[in-house]
Coordinates of C-alpha atoms and ligand atoms in Angstrom, one line a residue:
X259 CA -35.2 -11.3 -17.5
X260 CA -36.7 -8.2 -19.0
X261 CA -39.4 -7.1 -21.3
X262 CA -39.7 -8.5 -24.8
X263 CA -36.8 -7.5 -27.1
X264 CA -34.5 -6.5 -24.3
X265 CA -31.9 -9.0 -25.6
X266 CA -32.5 -11.9 -23.3
X267 CA -31.9 -14.6 -25.9
X268 CA -28.7 -13.0 -27.3
X269 CA -27.2 -12.5 -23.9
X270 CA -28.5 -15.8 -22.5
X271 CA -26.9 -17.7 -25.4
X272 CA -23.6 -15.9 -25.0
X273 CA -23.6 -16.5 -21.2
X274 CA -24.5 -20.1 -21.7
X275 CA -21.6 -20.6 -24.0
X276 CA -19.2 -18.8 -21.6
X277 CA -20.3 -20.9 -18.7
X278 CA -20.8 -24.1 -20.8
X279 CA -24.4 -24.4 -19.5
X280 CA -27.4 -25.3 -21.6
X281 CA -29.6 -22.5 -22.8
X282 CA -33.4 -22.4 -22.7
X283 CA -35.6 -19.8 -24.2
X284 CA -38.8 -19.5 -22.2
X285 CA -40.7 -18.5 -25.3
X286 CA -40.3 -22.0 -26.5
X287 CA -42.3 -23.3 -23.6
X288 CA -45.5 -21.3 -24.1
X289 CA -48.6 -23.3 -24.7
X290 CA -50.4 -22.9 -28.1
X291 CA -53.1 -20.9 -26.4
X292 CA -50.6 -18.2 -25.1
X293 CA -48.9 -18.0 -28.5
X294 CA -52.1 -17.4 -30.3
X295 CA -53.3 -14.9 -27.8
X296 CA -50.2 -12.8 -28.1
X297 CA -50.2 -13.1 -31.9
X298 CA -53.7 -11.8 -31.9
X299 CA -52.4 -8.7 -30.1
X300 CA -53.7 -9.5 -26.6
X301 CA -51.5 -9.4 -23.5
X302 CA -51.2 -12.4 -21.3
X303 CA -52.5 -12.2 -17.8
X304 CA -51.3 -13.9 -14.6
X305 CA -53.5 -16.9 -15.1
X306 CA -52.2 -17.4 -18.7
X307 CA -48.6 -17.3 -17.4
X308 CA -49.0 -19.5 -14.4
X309 CA -48.7 -22.9 -16.1
X310 CA -45.9 -21.7 -18.2
X311 CA -43.9 -20.5 -15.2
X312 CA -44.5 -23.8 -13.4
X313 CA -43.2 -25.6 -16.3
X314 CA -40.1 -23.4 -16.4
X315 CA -39.6 -24.0 -12.6
X316 CA -39.8 -27.7 -13.4
X317 CA -37.2 -27.3 -16.1
X318 CA -34.9 -25.5 -13.6
X319 CA -35.3 -28.5 -11.2
X320 CA -34.2 -30.9 -13.9
X321 CA -31.4 -28.6 -15.2
X322 CA -29.8 -27.1 -12.1
X323 CA -27.0 -25.5 -14.2
X324 CA -28.8 -23.7 -16.9
X325 CA -29.4 -20.3 -18.4
X326 CA -33.1 -19.5 -18.9
X327 CA -34.2 -16.4 -20.8
X328 CA -37.6 -15.5 -19.4
X329 CA -39.4 -12.1 -19.1
X330 CA -40.2 -12.8 -15.4
X331 CA -41.9 -9.5 -15.3
X332 CA -43.4 -9.6 -11.8
X333 CA -42.0 -10.5 -8.4
X334 CA -44.7 -13.2 -8.0
X335 CA -43.5 -14.8 -11.3
X336 CA -39.9 -14.8 -10.1
X337 CA -41.0 -16.4 -6.8
X338 CA -42.7 -19.1 -8.8
X339 CA -39.7 -19.6 -11.0
X340 CA -37.2 -20.1 -8.2
X341 CA -39.7 -22.1 -6.0
X342 CA -38.0 -25.0 -4.1
X343 CA -34.8 -24.9 -6.3
X344 CA -31.9 -26.4 -4.4
X345 CA -29.2 -24.4 -6.2
X346 CA -28.6 -20.6 -6.2
X347 CA -30.6 -18.6 -8.6
X348 CA -29.3 -15.4 -10.1
X349 CA -31.6 -13.0 -11.9
X350 CA -30.1 -10.7 -14.4
X351 CA -32.4 -7.8 -15.4
X352 CA -31.7 -6.3 -18.8
X353 CA -33.0 -2.8 -18.3
X354 CA -33.9 -0.4 -21.1
X355 CA -36.3 2.5 -21.6
X356 CA -39.5 2.2 -23.6
X357 CA -37.9 4.1 -26.5
X358 CA -34.8 1.9 -26.6
X359 CA -36.8 -1.3 -26.6
X360 CA -39.3 0.0 -29.1
X361 CA -36.6 0.7 -31.6
X362 CA -35.2 -2.8 -31.1
X363 CA -38.6 -4.4 -31.5
X364 CA -39.4 -2.6 -34.7
X365 CA -36.1 -3.9 -36.1
X366 CA -36.9 -7.5 -35.2
X367 CA -38.7 -9.7 -37.6
X368 CA -40.9 -12.8 -37.2
X369 CA -41.3 -12.6 -33.5
X370 CA -44.5 -13.8 -31.9
X371 CA -44.8 -10.7 -29.7
X372 CA -46.3 -7.8 -31.7
X373 CA -44.9 -4.3 -31.0
X374 CA -48.4 -3.2 -29.8
X375 CA -47.9 -5.3 -26.7
X376 CA -44.8 -3.5 -25.6
X377 CA -46.7 -1.0 -23.4
X378 CA -48.4 -3.8 -21.6
X379 CA -45.0 -5.4 -20.9
X380 CA -43.8 -2.2 -19.3
X381 CA -47.1 -1.9 -17.4
X382 CA -46.7 -5.4 -16.0
X383 CA -43.0 -5.0 -15.2
X384 CA -42.0 -4.9 -11.5
X385 CA -38.3 -4.1 -11.5
X386 CA -36.5 -6.5 -9.3
X387 CA -34.5 -5.3 -6.3
X388 CA -32.4 -8.4 -5.9
X389 CA -31.2 -8.9 -9.5
X390 CA -28.1 -7.7 -11.2
X391 CA -29.3 -4.8 -13.3
X392 CA -27.6 -4.3 -16.6
X393 CA -28.2 -1.6 -19.2
X394 CA -29.3 -2.9 -22.6
X395 CA -27.4 0.0 -24.2
X396 CA -24.1 -1.8 -23.4
X397 CA -22.4 -4.1 -25.8
X398 CA -23.2 -7.8 -25.3
X399 CA -19.5 -8.4 -24.4
X400 CA -19.6 -5.8 -21.7
X401 CA -22.9 -7.2 -20.4
X402 CA -21.4 -10.7 -20.3
X403 CA -18.3 -9.3 -18.4
X404 CA -20.6 -7.6 -15.9
X405 CA -22.7 -10.7 -15.4
X406 CA -19.7 -13.0 -15.1
X407 CA -18.1 -10.7 -12.5
X408 CA -21.3 -10.8 -10.5
X409 CA -22.2 -14.5 -10.7
X410 CA -19.1 -16.5 -11.2
X411 CA -17.1 -17.7 -8.3
X412 CA -14.0 -15.8 -9.3
X413 CA -11.8 -13.8 -6.8
X414 CA -11.5 -10.0 -6.7
X415 CA -7.9 -9.8 -5.5
X416 CA -4.8 -11.9 -5.8
X417 CA -1.7 -12.1 -3.7
X418 CA 1.5 -13.7 -4.7
X419 CA 4.1 -14.7 -2.1
X420 CA 3.1 -16.2 1.2
X421 CA 6.1 -15.2 3.3
X422 CA 5.5 -13.6 6.7
X423 CA 4.2 -10.3 5.3
X424 CA 2.3 -11.9 2.5
X425 CA 0.4 -14.2 4.9
X426 CA -0.5 -11.4 7.3
X427 CA -1.8 -9.3 4.4
X428 CA -3.9 -12.2 3.1
X429 CA -5.5 -12.6 6.5
X430 CA -6.1 -8.9 6.7
X431 CA -7.7 -8.9 3.3
X432 CA -9.9 -11.9 4.1
X433 CA -10.9 -10.3 7.5
X434 CA -12.1 -7.4 5.4
X435 CA -14.3 -9.7 3.3
X436 CA -12.1 -9.6 0.2
X437 CA -12.6 -12.7 -2.1
X438 CA -8.9 -13.6 -2.3
X439 CA -6.8 -15.8 -4.5
X440 CA -3.5 -16.7 -2.9
X441 CA -0.5 -18.1 -4.8
X442 CA 2.9 -19.4 -3.6
X443 CA 5.4 -21.0 -6.0
X444 CA 6.1 -24.7 -5.9
X445 CA 9.7 -25.6 -5.2
X446 CA 10.1 -29.3 -4.8
X447 CA 11.1 -30.3 -1.2
X448 CA 11.2 -26.6 -0.1
X449 CA 8.0 -24.8 -0.9
X450 CA 5.2 -27.3 -1.5
X451 CA 1.5 -26.7 -0.9
X452 CA 2.3 -23.5 1.0
X453 CA -0.9 -21.7 -0.1
X454 CA -3.1 -24.7 0.5
X455 CA -1.6 -25.4 4.0
X456 CA -1.9 -21.8 5.0
X457 CA -5.6 -21.8 3.9
X458 CA -6.2 -24.9 5.9
X459 CA -4.3 -23.8 9.0
X460 CA -6.3 -20.6 9.3
X461 CA -9.6 -21.9 8.0
X462 CA -9.6 -19.4 5.2
X463 CA -12.6 -21.0 3.5
X464 CA -13.6 -18.0 1.4
X465 CA -10.3 -17.8 -0.3
X466 CA -8.7 -19.9 -3.1
X467 CA -5.2 -21.4 -2.8
X468 CA -2.9 -22.1 -5.8
X469 CA 0.6 -23.1 -6.8
X470 CA -0.1 -23.1 -10.5
X471 CA 0.2 -19.5 -11.7
X472 CA -2.0 -20.0 -14.7
X473 CA -4.9 -21.3 -12.6
X474 CA -4.3 -18.5 -10.1
X475 CA -4.6 -15.8 -12.8
X476 CA -7.6 -17.6 -14.3
X477 CA -9.3 -17.4 -10.9
X478 CA -9.3 -13.6 -10.9
X479 CA -12.0 -11.2 -12.1
X480 CA -10.8 -8.7 -14.7
X481 CA -9.2 -6.3 -14.6
X482 CA -7.1 -8.4 -12.3
X483 CA -5.6 -7.0 -9.2
X484 CA -2.5 -8.9 -8.2
X485 CA -0.3 -7.9 -5.3
X486 CA 3.3 -9.2 -5.2
X487 CA 4.7 -9.8 -1.7
X488 CA 8.0 -11.4 -2.9
X489 CA 11.5 -10.4 -2.0
X490 CA 12.6 -7.1 -3.6
X491 CA 15.0 -7.5 -6.5
X492 CA 15.2 -10.0 -9.4
X493 CA 12.4 -12.1 -7.9
X494 CA 10.0 -9.3 -8.9
X495 CA 11.2 -9.2 -12.5
X496 CA 11.0 -12.9 -12.6
X497 CA 7.4 -13.2 -11.5
X498 CA 6.4 -10.3 -13.8
X499 CA 7.9 -12.2 -16.7
X500 CA 5.8 -15.2 -15.8
X501 CA 2.7 -13.2 -15.3
X502 CA 2.7 -11.0 -18.4
X503 CA 1.7 -13.7 -21.0
X504 CA -1.2 -14.7 -18.7
X505 CA -2.6 -11.2 -18.2
X506 CA -5.0 -9.0 -20.1
X507 CA -4.8 -5.3 -20.8
X508 CA -5.8 -3.1 -17.9
X509 CA -4.8 -5.7 -15.3
X510 CA -3.0 -4.3 -12.4
X511 CA 0.1 -5.6 -10.6
X512 CA 1.0 -4.1 -7.3
X513 CA 4.4 -4.5 -5.8
X514 CA 4.1 -4.3 -2.0
X515 CA 7.7 -5.0 -1.2
X516 CA 10.6 -2.7 -0.5
X517 CA 11.6 -2.2 -4.1
X518 CA 14.0 0.5 -5.2
X519 CA 12.0 3.4 -6.7
X520 CA 14.0 3.4 -10.0
X521 CA 13.3 -0.3 -10.5
X522 CA 9.6 0.5 -9.9
X523 CA 9.8 3.2 -12.6
X524 CA 11.5 0.8 -15.0
X525 CA 9.0 -2.0 -14.4
X526 CA 6.1 0.5 -14.8
X527 CA 7.4 1.6 -18.2
X528 CA 7.9 -2.0 -19.3
X529 CA 4.5 -3.1 -18.3
X530 CA 2.9 0.0 -19.7
X531 CA 4.0 -1.3 -23.2
X532 CA 2.2 -4.5 -22.4
X533 CA -1.0 -2.6 -21.4
X534 CA -0.6 -3.7 -17.8
X535 CA -0.6 -1.2 -14.9
X536 CA 2.0 -1.4 -12.2
X537 CA 1.7 0.2 -8.8
X538 CA 4.7 0.3 -6.5
X539 CA 3.5 0.6 -3.0
X540 CA 5.3 1.0 0.3
X541 CA 3.8 -1.1 3.1
X542 CA 5.0 -0.4 6.6
X543 CA 4.2 -1.9 9.9
X544 CA 6.0 -5.3 9.9
X545 CA 4.1 -8.5 10.5
X546 CA 1.6 -7.2 13.0
X547 CA 0.9 -4.1 10.9
X548 CA 0.3 -6.2 7.8
X549 CA -2.2 -8.2 9.8
X550 CA -4.0 -5.5 11.7
X551 CA -3.5 -2.5 9.4
X552 CA -0.3 -1.2 7.9
X553 CA 0.5 2.2 6.5
X554 CA 0.3 2.0 2.7
X555 CA 2.1 4.3 0.2
X556 CA 1.0 3.6 -3.4
X557 CA 2.5 5.2 -6.4
X558 CA 2.0 4.9 -10.1
X559 CA -0.9 5.5 -12.5
X560 CA -3.7 7.2 -10.6
X561 CA -6.6 5.7 -12.5
X562 CA -5.2 2.2 -11.8
X563 CA -4.8 3.2 -8.2
X564 CA -8.5 4.2 -8.0
X565 CA -9.4 0.6 -8.8
X566 CA -7.3 -0.9 -6.0
X567 CA -8.0 1.9 -3.6
X568 CA -11.0 0.1 -1.9
X569 CA -8.9 -2.9 -1.2
X570 CA -5.9 -1.0 0.1
X571 CA -8.0 1.4 2.2
X572 CA -9.9 -1.6 3.7
X573 CA -6.7 -3.2 5.0
X574 CA -4.8 -0.1 6.0
X575 CA -4.5 1.2 9.6
X576 CA -6.8 4.0 10.5
X577 CA -5.7 7.4 11.8
X578 CA -7.2 9.0 14.8
X579 CA -10.1 10.3 12.8
X580 CA -10.8 6.9 11.3
X581 CA -9.2 7.8 7.9
X582 CA -7.2 5.0 6.2
X583 CA -3.5 5.4 6.5
X584 CA -3.2 5.0 2.7
X585 CA -3.1 7.7 0.2
X586 CA -2.1 8.0 -3.5
X587 CA 1.4 9.3 -3.3
X588 CA 2.2 10.2 -6.9
X589 CA 3.4 8.9 -10.3
X590 CA 6.4 6.7 -11.2
X591 CA 8.2 5.2 -8.2
X592 CA 7.2 7.9 -5.8
X593 CA 5.4 5.4 -3.5
X594 CA 8.5 3.3 -3.1
X595 CA 10.7 6.5 -2.7
X596 CA 8.5 7.7 0.2
X597 CA 8.7 4.2 1.8
X598 CA 12.4 4.2 1.4
X599 CA 12.7 7.6 3.2
X600 CA 10.3 6.2 5.8
X601 CA 12.9 3.5 6.5
X602 CA 15.7 6.1 6.5
X603 CA 13.9 8.1 9.2
X604 CA 13.3 4.8 11.0
X605 CA 17.1 4.1 10.9
X606 CA 17.9 7.4 12.6
X607 CA 15.0 7.1 15.1
X608 CA 16.3 3.7 16.1
X609 CA 19.9 4.9 16.3
X610 CA 19.0 7.8 18.6
X611 CA 17.4 5.4 21.0
X612 CA 20.4 3.1 20.8
X613 CA 22.8 5.9 21.7
X614 CA 20.6 7.0 24.6
X615 CA 20.5 3.5 25.9
X616 CA 24.3 3.4 25.8
X617 CA 24.6 6.7 27.7
X618 CA 22.1 5.6 30.3
X619 CA 23.4 2.1 30.8
X620 CA 27.2 2.8 30.8
X621 CA 27.5 6.5 31.4
X622 CA 24.8 6.7 34.1
X623 CA 25.0 3.1 35.4
X624 CA 21.3 2.5 35.0
X625 CA 19.8 -1.0 34.7
X626 CA 17.7 -1.8 31.5
X627 CA 14.5 -1.7 33.5
X628 CA 15.3 1.8 34.9
X629 CA 16.0 2.9 31.3
X630 CA 12.7 1.4 30.3
X631 CA 11.0 3.4 33.1
X632 CA 12.8 6.6 31.9
X633 CA 11.7 6.1 28.3
X634 CA 8.2 5.4 29.3
X635 CA 8.1 8.6 31.4
X636 CA 9.0 10.5 28.3
X637 CA 5.7 9.4 26.6
X638 CA 3.9 11.9 28.8
X639 CA 6.4 14.6 27.6
X640 CA 5.2 14.7 24.0
X641 CA 7.7 12.1 22.9
X642 CA 5.4 9.1 22.6
X643 CA 6.2 6.9 19.6
X644 CA 6.0 3.2 18.5
X645 CA 9.8 2.9 18.6
X646 CA 10.2 4.4 22.0
X647 CA 7.5 2.1 23.3
X648 CA 9.0 -1.1 21.9
X649 CA 12.5 -0.1 23.1
X650 CA 11.1 0.2 26.6
X651 CA 9.5 -3.2 26.2
X652 CA 12.7 -4.7 24.9
X653 CA 14.6 -3.4 27.9
X654 CA 12.3 -5.2 30.3
X655 CA 12.6 -8.5 28.6
X656 CA 14.4 -11.2 30.6
X657 CA 15.6 -14.7 29.9
X658 CA 15.8 -16.4 33.2
X659 CA 17.5 -13.8 35.4
X660 CA 19.3 -12.1 32.5
X661 CA 18.3 -9.1 30.5
X662 CA 17.7 -10.4 26.9
X663 CA 19.3 -7.2 25.6
X664 CA 22.7 -8.4 27.1
X665 CA 22.4 -11.6 25.2
X666 CA 21.9 -10.0 21.8
X667 CA 25.0 -9.6 19.7
X668 CA 25.8 -5.9 19.0
X669 CA 26.0 -6.3 15.2
X670 CA 23.3 -4.6 13.3
X671 CA 21.9 -6.0 10.0
X672 CA 20.1 -4.1 7.3
X673 CA 18.1 -4.9 4.2
X674 CA 19.3 -2.0 2.1
X675 CA 16.7 0.7 2.3
X676 CA 18.8 2.9 4.6
X677 CA 21.6 2.5 2.1
X678 CA 19.3 3.5 -0.7
X679 CA 18.1 6.6 1.2
X680 CA 21.6 7.7 1.8
X681 CA 22.6 7.2 -1.8
X682 CA 19.4 9.0 -3.0
X683 CA 20.0 11.9 -0.7
X684 CA 23.6 12.1 -1.9
X685 CA 22.5 12.0 -5.6
X686 CA 19.9 14.7 -5.0
X687 CA 22.5 16.8 -3.2
X688 CA 20.4 16.8 0.0
X689 CA 22.2 16.5 3.4
X690 CA 20.3 13.7 5.1
X691 CA 23.1 13.5 7.7
X692 CA 21.3 11.7 10.4
X693 CA 20.1 8.9 8.2
X694 CA 23.6 8.5 6.8
X695 CA 25.1 8.5 10.3
X696 CA 22.6 5.9 11.4
X697 CA 23.4 3.7 8.4
X698 CA 27.2 4.0 9.0
X699 CA 26.7 3.3 12.7
X700 CA 25.2 0.0 11.6
X701 CA 28.1 -0.6 9.3
X702 CA 30.6 0.1 12.1
X703 CA 28.7 -2.3 14.3
X704 CA 28.8 -5.0 11.7
X705 CA 32.7 -5.1 11.8
X706 CA 32.5 -6.8 15.1
X707 CA 35.8 -8.7 14.8
X708 CA 37.8 -5.7 13.9
X709 CA 36.2 -3.8 16.7
X710 CA 37.1 -6.5 19.2
X711 CA 40.7 -6.4 18.0
X712 CA 40.9 -2.6 18.1
X713 CA 39.4 -2.6 21.6
X714 CA 42.0 -4.9 22.9
X715 CA 44.8 -2.8 21.4
X716 CA 43.5 0.7 22.4
X717 CA 41.8 -0.2 25.7
X718 CA 39.9 3.1 25.7
X719 CA 37.8 3.4 28.8
X720 CA 34.2 4.8 28.9
X721 CA 33.6 7.0 31.9
X722 CA 30.7 6.1 34.0
X723 CA 30.4 9.6 35.3
X724 CA 28.5 11.2 32.4
X725 CA 27.8 14.7 33.4
X726 CA 24.8 15.6 31.3
X727 CA 21.5 15.2 33.0
X728 CA 18.5 13.0 32.2
X729 CA 16.7 16.2 31.2
X730 CA 19.5 17.0 28.8
X731 CA 19.0 13.6 27.3
X732 CA 15.3 13.9 26.9
X733 CA 15.5 17.4 25.3
X734 CA 18.4 16.3 23.1
X735 CA 16.3 13.4 21.9
X736 CA 13.4 15.8 21.2
X737 CA 15.6 18.0 19.1
X738 CA 17.4 15.1 17.4
X739 CA 14.0 13.7 16.3
X740 CA 12.8 17.1 14.9
X741 CA 16.0 17.4 12.9
X742 CA 15.7 13.8 11.7
X743 CA 12.1 14.4 10.5
X744 CA 13.2 17.7 9.0
X745 CA 15.8 15.9 6.9
X746 CA 13.5 13.1 5.9
X747 CA 10.7 15.4 4.8
X748 CA 13.0 17.8 3.0
X749 CA 14.6 14.8 1.2
X750 CA 11.1 13.9 0.0
X751 CA 10.5 17.5 -1.0
X752 CA 13.7 17.6 -2.9
X753 CA 12.8 14.4 -4.9
X754 CA 9.4 15.7 -5.5
X755 CA 10.8 18.9 -7.0
X756 CA 13.5 17.1 -9.0
X757 CA 11.1 14.4 -10.5
X758 CA 8.0 16.7 -10.7
X759 CA 6.0 14.4 -8.4
X760 CA 4.1 17.1 -6.7
X761 CA 4.1 15.2 -3.4
X762 CA 1.9 16.2 -0.5
X763 CA 4.1 16.2 2.6
X764 CA 1.2 16.8 5.0
X765 CA -0.7 13.8 3.6
X766 CA 2.4 11.7 3.9
X767 CA 2.7 12.6 7.6
X768 CA -1.0 11.8 7.9
X769 CA -0.6 8.2 6.7
X770 CA 2.5 7.8 8.9
X771 CA 0.5 8.5 12.1
X772 CA -0.6 4.9 12.4
X773 CA 0.3 1.4 11.2
X774 CA 3.9 2.2 10.3
X775 CA 7.1 1.9 12.3
X776 CA 7.7 5.7 12.7
X777 CA 4.3 6.5 14.0
X778 CA 4.5 9.0 16.8
X779 CA 3.0 12.0 18.5
X780 CA 5.5 14.2 16.7
X781 CA 4.2 12.9 13.4
X782 CA 0.6 13.9 14.4
X783 CA 1.9 17.4 15.2
X784 CA 3.6 17.7 11.8
X785 CA 0.5 17.3 9.7
X786 CA -0.8 20.8 10.0
X787 CA 2.5 22.8 9.7
X788 CA 3.5 20.6 6.7
X789 CA 0.6 22.0 4.8
X790 CA 2.8 25.2 4.5
X791 CA 5.8 25.0 2.3
X792 CA 8.1 25.8 5.3
X793 CA 10.7 23.2 6.3
X794 CA 10.2 21.7 9.7
X795 CA 13.2 23.5 11.3
X796 CA 11.8 26.9 10.3
X797 CA 8.2 26.2 11.6
X798 CA 7.1 28.4 14.4
X799 CA 6.2 25.4 16.6
X800 CA 9.7 24.1 16.6
X801 CA 11.7 27.4 17.1
X802 CA 11.5 27.5 21.0
X803 CA 12.2 23.8 21.3
X804 CA 15.2 24.0 19.0
X805 CA 16.6 27.2 20.6
X806 CA 16.5 25.8 24.2
X807 CA 17.0 22.2 23.2
X808 CA 20.2 23.0 21.3
X809 CA 21.9 23.5 24.7
X810 CA 20.8 20.1 25.9
X811 CA 21.9 18.5 22.6
X812 CA 25.3 20.2 23.0
X813 CA 25.5 19.1 26.6
X814 CA 24.7 15.5 25.7
X815 CA 27.3 15.5 22.9
X816 CA 30.1 17.2 24.8
X817 CA 29.7 15.0 27.9
X818 CA 29.0 11.9 25.9
X819 CA 32.1 12.3 23.6
X820 CA 34.2 13.3 26.5
X821 CA 33.2 10.2 28.4
X822 CA 34.3 8.1 25.4
X823 CA 30.9 7.2 23.8
X824 CA 30.2 6.8 20.1
X825 CA 27.3 9.1 19.2
X826 CA 27.1 9.3 15.4
X827 CA 23.4 10.3 15.3
X828 CA 23.4 12.9 18.1
X829 CA 26.6 14.5 16.8
X830 CA 25.1 14.5 13.2
X831 CA 22.0 16.2 14.6
X832 CA 24.0 18.9 16.4
X833 CA 26.4 19.5 13.5
X834 CA 23.5 19.8 11.1
X835 CA 21.7 22.3 13.4
X836 CA 24.8 24.4 13.8
X837 CA 25.6 24.3 10.1
X838 CA 22.0 25.0 9.0
X839 CA 21.6 28.0 11.3
X840 CA 24.9 29.7 10.5
X841 CA 24.7 32.4 7.9
X842 CA 28.5 32.4 7.5
X843 CA 30.2 29.1 7.3
X844 CA 33.6 27.8 6.3
X845 CA 32.8 26.9 2.7
X846 CA 34.8 30.0 1.5
X847 CA 37.9 28.0 2.3
X848 CA 36.6 25.1 0.2
X849 CA 35.9 27.4 -2.7
X850 CA 39.3 29.0 -2.5
X851 CA 41.0 25.6 -2.4
X852 CA 39.1 24.4 -5.4
X853 CA 40.0 27.6 -7.3
X854 CA 43.6 27.2 -6.2
X855 CA 44.2 23.7 -7.4
X856 CA 41.7 23.5 -10.2
X857 CA 40.7 27.0 -11.3
X858 CA 37.1 26.1 -10.4
X859 CA 36.2 29.7 -9.7
X860 CA 34.3 31.3 -6.9
X861 CA 31.7 33.9 -6.2
X862 CA 32.5 37.0 -4.2
X863 CA 30.5 38.4 -1.2
X864 CA 30.8 42.0 -2.7
X865 CA 29.3 41.0 -6.0
X866 CA 25.8 39.8 -6.1
X867 CA 25.5 39.4 -9.9
X868 CA 26.4 35.7 -9.8
X869 CA 29.7 36.4 -11.6
X870 CA 32.5 34.0 -10.9
X871 CA 36.1 34.8 -10.3
X872 CA 39.4 33.1 -10.6
X873 CA 42.6 34.2 -8.7
X874 CA 46.1 33.6 -9.9
X875 CA 47.2 32.5 -6.4
X876 CA 50.7 33.9 -5.5
X877 CA 52.2 30.7 -4.2
Ligands
6PG951 C1 8.5 -1.2 7.9 C2 9.9 -1.6 8.1 C3 10.2 -2.8 7.2 C4 11.4 -3.6 7.6 C5 12.7 -2.9 7.3 C6 13.8 -3.4 8.0 O1 8.3 -0.1 7.6 O2 7.6 -2.1 8.2 O3 10.7 -0.6 7.7 O4 10.2 -2.3 5.9 O5 11.4 -3.9 8.9 O6 12.9 -3.1 5.9 O7 14.9 -2.8 7.4 P1 16.4 -3.2 7.8 O8 16.5 -4.7 7.8 O9 17.2 -2.5 6.8 O10 16.6 -2.6 9.2

C-alpha cells in the first residue's frame, strides 16, 4: 500500500516472485467509471472506491496466498480489504514524502493517474499504525529483505549442538520469546531426531527443529546468527567448514563453548576472509545457569556483537541492579581468554574448599554436616559464594545412612581450561600460582594407583590434633580468595596489555556477580576498586584483611603441614603473599648462578642505570 507511484507494483512483483505467490495489481480491478474519472483529473471518493475494494476483498478470499498492490489509503479501506479473511493479512506501507513521490510520478509514463491528483492522494492517506513501514528511498532489494524478515516464518537465531548446555540455552532463548531454529547432527543409531525429540518433549512449538544443516541455515533470517554449542576442539572447525558454503556475507557464528582463545582468533581470521563474523563467547553457569541465566563473555568484532547483543542480554543472568551479566569483552579471542581465567579462578576456589574440608574432617574430626554448618556460618561473615554454598550442600548429601562424599572417588577430572590458564600465565610471565597449584593438585589426585602404593609404603599418619583454630581457617580462606582473585584479574590485565585488548576489569567483575560459577560477595566488592588501575592486593579495602589474615594463613599452613596435610593452594597463597610483599628476595642468588655458569649478566643494586655486569667468578 501507499500513494500512487510509491513503487507498489515493482515491490509487489518482486515479493510475489520471492514468495512464489501470484501478484495482483489493484489498478487492474478499477471499473471503467473510476478509470475515466481519474483520467479526467478528478480524485475518487469513498463511494467510488467501495465496489472496487469489495472486489479486491473477494479476490483475497479466492487467493489466500497472494500479493496485492493497492493504495489502501484509509483505515476504513483496509478494514474492508481484510474483511472476513481466514488467513493472516500483512500490510506493507511504502512511505515517501510528497517531493519524493512527485519526482517519481513525473518520470512515469502512460499511467492512468495524473500528477495533479497526487496531492489528493496525500490528503486522503491515513498512515497505518499496524503495517510494516518501509521507506521508498531504499533499494527494492533492501525493501524486499525488510519485508521478508517481517512477514516470513523464518527464525531469528539458530543454535547448533543439543547437548546438555545447548538444550538449556535453547529453552532459555525460547522462554525469552526468541524465534529459534535448533540443529543437531544426524549420526545413524547414535544421534537421530535429537532436535525434533527435544522440541516435542518440551512442547517448544514456536521453534523449528532440524537435522539437515542446509535446511537449518535456510530457515534463518539474514544476517544469520548461529550459536555453536558443540565440544571445543576439532568439532568446531568441522562444523564451520560445513557452514561456510551455506552462509552469506555478514552472517554471524557464535562459539559458546570453552574454546582456546588462540583457536578463536584463528577461526575469526579465517571466517573474516569469507565475510562471516565470528564471536567467541564464554558462557558460565553450568546446566542450570544456561537455562535460567548464565554469565556471558563475548569477544570479537564489536559491530557483529551489537547484532547479537539483544539475544545474549535476554538470556543472561541479571546482576543485583537488574543489568545483564553479559558485556562485550574485547577483540580477538578475549572473550574466551576471560572465560578461561574464570575457570582458572574456579579451580583455585574449589581447591581451597577441598583443603579446608580435609583439615576440618581429618584434622579436627568434624562430620561432613558439621563442616557444612561451619561453611554456612561463613556466609554471614562476608564469604558468601556459589561454590561455598554448593560445597555445604554436598556435605549434607546422604545415600542411605552414608555421606555421599565418602562414596565419591578422590580422583579429580578436568576438561583442560585450568591447564590452559596455567600455560597462558606461564607464557605471559605472570605468576598465577594458586591456579597452577590447584591444577597440579588435580593431577596429583588423578594418580590414584601410585598414591595408594606410596601410601602403603610410607604409612605417613595425619594428626587429628590440628592446632589452628576454626577462626584461623575462616580468615585464611578469606585471604586465600583475595590472592586468588588478585592473580586471576592481574593475569587478565597482563593479557590485555600484551594483546592490546583494553579490557575493563571492573566490567568483567560485574558480569561475574551472577550466573557464573565464581559468583560471590567478594566479586561484588571488587567492582568498584577494579575501576582503578590498582591490583587487588594493593587496594585499600584489602590491606587490613591481608595484614591480619596473613597470621591466620600462616597458622593454617604451619599446623596443617605439620599435621601431615597436603595444602597446595593454601601454601601457594601464603608463599605468593610473602614473595609479593618482600622488597628484598632471593633472586640475587639466581642471577649470580646464571652469570656464573652462563655469563647471563646481572644488574647491581648500586647502579640504577640498567647497566648489566658479568663477573669472572674466582672458582
Ligand atoms: C562454568 C564452568 C564450566 C565447566 C568447567 C568444568 O563456568 O560453567 O567452568 O565451564 O563446568 O569447564 O571444567 P573442568 O572439567 O576442567 O573442571
